Amino acid sequence: MLSETMAKALNDQINAELYSSYLYFSMAAYCRDVGLSGCARWMEAQALEELSHAVKFYHFVTERGGRVVMTAIEAPPTSWASPLAVFEDVAKHENKVTGLIHHLVDLALAERDHATHNFLQWFVAEQVEEEATAGEIVQQMKLMGEAQGGLFMLDKELGQRVFTLPAGTTLVAPAAK
Ligand code: FEO
């Protein structure tokens, strides 16, 4: 059974993951608007992945006897100065999420809640990957500078991304036994 403090913190993370999804959909819409359909596809896949993170937390809270409470999701920004600015914000946002996950780990340790601590390890690893990916795209964009051809190629490459549900994630709760 989750403590009240842990349940509240995990509920806050559900909201944060949903905000991430909302933010990436907003970035996708911006990318579509400026004609970068590959970047938009990448963002849409990212948005769906964040949704699956929220669902992962949702099922965990429920499974541990906690109560999920949905709260208002903050409105994300809707426009950016450049494609580089969008991906810089992705990197910044993922750094922030890493901090949130680490804070949850600290709380689980303080509460000696080993089940939550174990559950969170998946997210610790996931954040390493998310930060690396975002950082790599920012670096590529910076290297390209003003070269439009480079952006065209990168857009094509990013457009190859397809969303696949992370291993071990189910969107629907397992059937009752
Ligand atoms: Fe749910 Fe991008 O971390």
PDB file of C-alpha atoms and ligand atoms in Angstrom:
ATOM      1  CA  MET A   1       0.000   0.000   0.000  1.00  0.00           C
ATOM      2  CA  LEU A   2       1.308   3.433  -0.908  1.00  0.00           C
ATOM      3  CA  SER A   3       1.732   6.087   1.746  1.00  0.00           C
ATOM      4  CA  GLU A   4      -0.320   9.223   1.248  1.00  0.00           C
ATOM      5  CA  THR A   5       2.839  11.217   0.515  1.00  0.00           C
ATOM      6  CA  MET A   6       4.043   8.718  -2.076  1.00  0.00           C
ATOM      7  CA  ALA A   7       0.604   8.507  -3.704  1.00  0.00           C
ATOM      8  CA  LYS A   8       0.443  12.310  -3.960  1.00  0.00           C
ATOM      9  CA  ALA A   9       3.959  12.455  -5.469  1.00  0.00           C
ATOM     10  CA  LEU A  10       3.095   9.749  -8.029  1.00  0.00           C
ATOM     11  CA  ASN A  11      -0.135  11.565  -8.891  1.00  0.00           C
ATOM     12  CA  ASP A  12       1.921  14.718  -9.484  1.00  0.00           C
ATOM     13  CA  GLN A  13       4.103  12.680 -11.842  1.00  0.00           C
ATOM     14  CA  ILE A  14       1.035  11.508 -13.791  1.00  0.00           C
ATOM     15  CA  ASN A  15       0.234  15.181 -14.303  1.00  0.00           C
ATOM     16  CA  ALA A  16       3.852  15.919 -15.308  1.00  0.00           C
ATOM     17  CA  GLU A  17       3.860  13.090 -17.882  1.00  0.00           C
ATOM     18  CA  LEU A  18       0.551  14.286 -19.316  1.00  0.00           C
ATOM     19  CA  TYR A  19       1.978  17.801 -19.501  1.00  0.00           C
ATOM     20  CA  SER A  20       4.988  16.378 -21.367  1.00  0.00           C
ATOM     21  CA  SER A  21       2.627  14.741 -23.853  1.00  0.00           C
ATOM     22  CA  TYR A  22       0.712  18.003 -24.245  1.00  0.00           C
ATOM     23  CA  LEU A  23       3.971  19.942 -24.717  1.00  0.00           C
ATOM     24  CA  TYR A  24       5.220  17.574 -27.422  1.00  0.00           C
ATOM     25  CA  PHE A  25       1.905  17.686 -29.281  1.00  0.00           C
ATOM     26  CA  SER A  26       2.214  21.478 -29.187  1.00  0.00           C
ATOM     27  CA  MET A  27       5.757  21.236 -30.583  1.00  0.00           C
ATOM     28  CA  ALA A  28       4.484  18.817 -33.253  1.00  0.00           C
ATOM     29  CA  ALA A  29       1.822  21.328 -34.278  1.00  0.00           C
ATOM     30  CA  TYR A  30       4.482  24.061 -34.529  1.00  0.00           C
ATOM     31  CA  CYS A  31       6.696  21.797 -36.661  1.00  0.00           C
ATOM     32  CA  ARG A  32       3.791  21.003 -38.990  1.00  0.00           C
ATOM     33  CA  ASP A  33       3.041  24.717 -39.260  1.00  0.00           C
ATOM     34  CA  VAL A  34       6.573  25.530 -40.425  1.00  0.00           C
ATOM     35  CA  GLY A  35       6.639  22.616 -42.895  1.00  0.00           C
ATOM     36  CA  LEU A  36       8.872  20.223 -40.948  1.00  0.00           C
ATOM     37  CA  SER A  37       6.701  17.126 -41.157  1.00  0.00           C
ATOM     38  CA  GLY A  38       9.526  14.774 -40.109  1.00  0.00           C
ATOM     39  CA  CYS A  39      10.165  16.751 -36.918  1.00  0.00           C
ATOM     40  CA  ALA A  40       6.397  16.777 -36.365  1.00  0.00           C
ATOM     41  CA  ARG A  41       6.231  12.981 -36.661  1.00  0.00           C
ATOM     42  CA  TRP A  42       9.107  12.667 -34.186  1.00  0.00           C
ATOM     43  CA  MET A  43       7.263  14.942 -31.733  1.00  0.00           C
ATOM     44  CA  GLU A  44       3.982  13.059 -32.206  1.00  0.00           C
ATOM     45  CA  ALA A  45       5.735   9.780 -31.393  1.00  0.00           C
ATOM     46  CA  GLN A  46       7.321  11.472 -28.371  1.00  0.00           C
ATOM     47  CA  ALA A  47       3.909  12.762 -27.248  1.00  0.00           C
ATOM     48  CA  LEU A  48       2.432   9.248 -27.430  1.00  0.00           C
ATOM     49  CA  GLU A  49       5.382   7.866 -25.522  1.00  0.00           C
ATOM     50  CA  GLU A  50       4.792  10.400 -22.733  1.00  0.00           C
ATOM     51  CA  LEU A  51       1.151   9.371 -22.663  1.00  0.00           C
ATOM     52  CA  SER A  52       2.284   5.780 -22.160  1.00  0.00           C
ATOM     53  CA  HIS A  53       4.499   6.953 -19.263  1.00  0.00           C
ATOM     54  CA  ALA A  54       1.463   8.566 -17.616  1.00  0.00           C
ATOM     55  CA  VAL A  55      -0.458   5.304 -18.079  1.00  0.00           C
ATOM     56  CA  LYS A  56       2.403   3.327 -16.528  1.00  0.00           C
ATOM     57  CA  PHE A  57       2.210   5.508 -13.393  1.00  0.00           C
ATOM     58  CA  TYR A  58      -1.596   5.337 -13.439  1.00  0.00           C
ATOM     59  CA  HIS A  59      -1.626   1.534 -13.350  1.00  0.00           C
ATOM     60  CA  PHE A  60       1.105   1.404 -10.716  1.00  0.00           C
ATOM     61  CA  VAL A  61      -0.750   3.739  -8.323  1.00  0.00           C
ATOM     62  CA  THR A  62      -3.946   1.751  -8.799  1.00  0.00           C
ATOM     63  CA  GLU A  63      -2.213  -1.588  -8.377  1.00  0.00           C
ATOM     64  CA  ARG A  64      -0.664  -0.425  -5.100  1.00  0.00           C
ATOM     65  CA  GLY A  65      -4.044   0.580  -3.702  1.00  0.00           C
ATOM     66  CA  GLY A  66      -3.565   4.317  -4.262  1.00  0.00           C
ATOM     67  CA  ARG A  67      -6.145   6.705  -5.615  1.00  0.00           C
ATOM     68  CA  VAL A  68      -5.467   8.383  -8.944  1.00  0.00           C
ATOM     69  CA  VAL A  69      -6.646  11.986  -9.025  1.00  0.00           C
ATOM     70  CA  MET A  70      -6.552  13.814 -12.338  1.00  0.00           C
ATOM     71  CA  THR A  71      -5.730  17.505 -12.060  1.00  0.00           C
ATOM     72  CA  ALA A  72      -5.535  20.440 -14.479  1.00  0.00           C
ATOM     73  CA  ILE A  73      -2.768  20.334 -17.057  1.00  0.00           C
ATOM     74  CA  GLU A  74      -0.879  23.571 -17.624  1.00  0.00           C
ATOM     75  CA  ALA A  75      -1.026  25.047 -21.135  1.00  0.00           C
ATOM     76  CA  PRO A  76       2.269  24.534 -23.022  1.00  0.00           C
ATOM     77  CA  PRO A  77       3.967  27.175 -25.199  1.00  0.00           C
ATOM     78  CA  THR A  78       2.596  27.223 -28.735  1.00  0.00           C
ATOM     79  CA  SER A  79       5.403  28.719 -30.790  1.00  0.00           C
ATOM     80  CA  TRP A  80       9.184  28.789 -30.917  1.00  0.00           C
ATOM     81  CA  ALA A  81      11.793  31.029 -32.535  1.00  0.00           C
ATOM     82  CA  SER A  82      13.304  28.227 -34.640  1.00  0.00           C
ATOM     83  CA  PRO A  83      13.478  24.421 -34.992  1.00  0.00           C
ATOM     84  CA  LEU A  84      16.665  24.561 -32.904  1.00  0.00           C
ATOM     85  CA  ALA A  85      14.796  26.396 -30.140  1.00  0.00           C
ATOM     86  CA  VAL A  86      12.159  23.617 -30.135  1.00  0.00           C
ATOM     87  CA  PHE A  87      14.727  20.862 -29.614  1.00  0.00           C
ATOM     88  CA  GLU A  88      16.625  22.930 -27.054  1.00  0.00           C
ATOM     89  CA  ASP A  89      13.356  23.074 -25.127  1.00  0.00           C
ATOM     90  CA  VAL A  90      12.956  19.283 -25.493  1.00  0.00           C
ATOM     91  CA  ALA A  91      16.413  18.822 -23.940  1.00  0.00           C
ATOM     92  CA  LYS A  92      15.653  21.328 -21.172  1.00  0.00           C
ATOM     93  CA  HIS A  93      12.317  19.671 -20.464  1.00  0.00           C
ATOM     94  CA  GLU A  94      13.808  16.182 -20.284  1.00  0.00           C
ATOM     95  CA  ASN A  95      16.458  17.430 -17.815  1.00  0.00           C
ATOM     96  CA  LYS A  96      13.642  18.743 -15.684  1.00  0.00           C
ATOM     97  CA  VAL A  97      11.768  15.429 -15.860  1.00  0.00           C
ATOM     98  CA  THR A  98      14.927  13.586 -14.816  1.00  0.00           C
ATOM     99  CA  GLY A  99      15.005  15.795 -11.713  1.00  0.00           C
ATOM    100  CA  LEU A 100      11.378  14.891 -10.955  1.00  0.00           C
ATOM    101  CA  ILE A 101      12.078  11.165 -11.321  1.00  0.00           C
ATOM    102  CA  HIS A 102      15.152  11.402  -9.092  1.00  0.00           C
ATOM    103  CA  HIS A 103      13.101  13.238  -6.496  1.00  0.00           C
ATOM    104  CA  LEU A 104      10.579  10.364  -6.541  1.00  0.00           C
ATOM    105  CA  VAL A 105      13.428   7.869  -6.102  1.00  0.00           C
ATOM    106  CA  ASP A 106      14.705   9.878  -3.104  1.00  0.00           C
ATOM    107  CA  LEU A 107      11.227   9.815  -1.602  1.00  0.00           C
ATOM    108  CA  ALA A 108      10.822   6.068  -2.159  1.00  0.00           C
ATOM    109  CA  LEU A 109      14.177   5.474  -0.466  1.00  0.00           C
ATOM    110  CA  ALA A 110      13.301   7.741   2.447  1.00  0.00           C
ATOM    111  CA  GLU A 111      10.030   5.851   2.904  1.00  0.00           C
ATOM    112  CA  ARG A 112      11.704   2.457   2.459  1.00  0.00           C
ATOM    113  CA  ASP A 113       9.100   1.812  -0.241  1.00  0.00           C
ATOM    114  CA  HIS A 114      11.033  -0.838  -2.181  1.00  0.00           C
ATOM    115  CA  ALA A 115       8.250  -1.638  -4.646  1.00  0.00           C
ATOM    116  CA  THR A 116       8.025   1.989  -5.773  1.00  0.00           C
ATOM    117  CA  HIS A 117      11.792   2.258  -5.835  1.00  0.00           C
ATOM    118  CA  ASN A 118      11.957  -0.808  -8.076  1.00  0.00           C
ATOM    119  CA  PHE A 119       9.196   0.520 -10.357  1.00  0.00           C
ATOM    120  CA  LEU A 120      11.000   3.846 -10.744  1.00  0.00           C
ATOM    121  CA  GLN A 121      14.233   2.269 -11.982  1.00  0.00           C
ATOM    122  CA  TRP A 122      12.651   1.816 -15.421  1.00  0.00           C
ATOM    123  CA  PHE A 123      12.133   5.587 -15.566  1.00  0.00           C
ATOM    124  CA  VAL A 124      15.664   6.319 -14.344  1.00  0.00           C
ATOM    125  CA  ALA A 125      17.031   4.335 -17.315  1.00  0.00           C
ATOM    126  CA  GLU A 126      14.485   5.845 -19.691  1.00  0.00           C
ATOM    127  CA  GLN A 127      15.569   9.379 -18.755  1.00  0.00           C
ATOM    128  CA  VAL A 128      19.201   8.618 -19.587  1.00  0.00           C
ATOM    129  CA  GLU A 129      18.044   7.644 -23.074  1.00  0.00           C
ATOM    130  CA  GLU A 130      15.675  10.603 -23.449  1.00  0.00           C
ATOM    131  CA  GLU A 131      18.333  13.130 -22.465  1.00  0.00           C
ATOM    132  CA  ALA A 132      20.909  11.555 -24.788  1.00  0.00           C
ATOM    133  CA  THR A 133      18.536  11.554 -27.767  1.00  0.00           C
ATOM    134  CA  ALA A 134      17.437  15.169 -27.285  1.00  0.00           C
ATOM    135  CA  GLY A 135      21.037  16.301 -26.753  1.00  0.00           C
ATOM    136  CA  GLU A 136      22.143  14.566 -29.933  1.00  0.00           C
ATOM    137  CA  ILE A 137      19.479  16.263 -32.061  1.00  0.00           C
ATOM    138  CA  VAL A 138      20.361  19.683 -30.589  1.00  0.00           C
ATOM    139  CA  GLN A 139      24.007  19.061 -31.389  1.00  0.00           C
ATOM    140  CA  GLN A 140      23.216  18.017 -34.973  1.00  0.00           C
ATOM    141  CA  MET A 141      21.102  21.138 -35.484  1.00  0.00           C
ATOM    142  CA  LYS A 142      23.849  23.361 -34.120  1.00  0.00           C
ATOM    143  CA  LEU A 143      26.415  21.757 -36.412  1.00  0.00           C
ATOM    144  CA  MET A 144      24.156  22.353 -39.395  1.00  0.00           C
ATOM    145  CA  GLY A 145      23.891  26.054 -38.592  1.00  0.00           C
ATOM    146  CA  GLU A 146      22.047  27.915 -41.310  1.00  0.00           C
ATOM    147  CA  ALA A 147      22.428  25.188 -43.954  1.00  0.00           C
ATOM    148  CA  GLN A 148      18.883  24.526 -45.168  1.00  0.00           C
ATOM    149  CA  GLY A 149      19.944  21.292 -46.891  1.00  0.00           C
ATOM    150  CA  GLY A 150      21.046  19.903 -43.538  1.00  0.00           C
ATOM    151  CA  LEU A 151      17.712  20.672 -41.927  1.00  0.00           C
ATOM    152  CA  PHE A 152      15.912  19.026 -44.846  1.00  0.00           C
ATOM    153  CA  MET A 153      17.959  15.841 -44.371  1.00  0.00           C
ATOM    154  CA  LEU A 154      17.550  15.810 -40.601  1.00  0.00           C
ATOM    155  CA  ASP A 155      13.812  16.334 -40.954  1.00  0.00           C
ATOM    156  CA  LYS A 156      13.647  13.295 -43.224  1.00  0.00           C
ATOM    157  CA  GLU A 157      15.652  11.243 -40.731  1.00  0.00           C
ATOM    158  CA  LEU A 158      13.536  12.281 -37.717  1.00  0.00           C
ATOM    159  CA  GLY A 159      10.412  11.439 -39.689  1.00  0.00           C
ATOM    160  CA  GLN A 160      11.440   7.759 -39.657  1.00  0.00           C
ATOM    161  CA  ARG A 161      10.622   7.485 -35.963  1.00  0.00           C
ATOM    162  CA  VAL A 162       7.666   5.250 -35.178  1.00  0.00           C
ATOM    163  CA  PHE A 163       5.978   4.974 -31.853  1.00  0.00           C
ATOM    164  CA  THR A 164       6.152   1.602 -30.199  1.00  0.00           C
ATOM    165  CA  LEU A 165       4.837   0.976 -26.739  1.00  0.00           C
ATOM    166  CA  PRO A 166       7.769   0.624 -24.295  1.00  0.00           C
ATOM    167  CA  ALA A 167       8.386  -2.995 -23.293  1.00  0.00           C
ATOM    168  CA  GLY A 168       6.239  -4.085 -20.378  1.00  0.00           C
ATOM    169  CA  THR A 169       3.743  -1.256 -20.810  1.00  0.00           C
ATOM    170  CA  THR A 170       0.044  -1.919 -21.178  1.00  0.00           C
ATOM    171  CA  LEU A 171      -2.440   0.810 -21.940  1.00  0.00           C
ATOM    172  CA  VAL A 172      -5.348  -1.134 -20.500  1.00  0.00           C
ATOM    173  CA  ALA A 173      -5.320  -2.643 -17.008  1.00  0.00           C
ATOM    174  CA  PRO A 174      -4.860  -6.429 -16.911  1.00  0.00           C
ATOM    175  CA  ALA A 175      -8.186  -8.290 -16.781  1.00  0.00           C
ATOM    176  CA  ALA A 176      -9.547  -8.988 -13.292  1.00  0.00           C
ATOM    177  CA  LYS A 177      -8.552 -12.389 -11.924  1.00  0.00           C
TER     178      LYS A 177
HETATM  179 FE1  FEO B   1       8.234  10.750 -19.537  1.00  0.00          FE
HETATM  180 FE2  FEO B   1      10.234  12.153 -21.544  1.00  0.00          FE
HETATM  181  O1  FEO B   1       9.892  11.428 -19.884  1.00  0.00           O
END
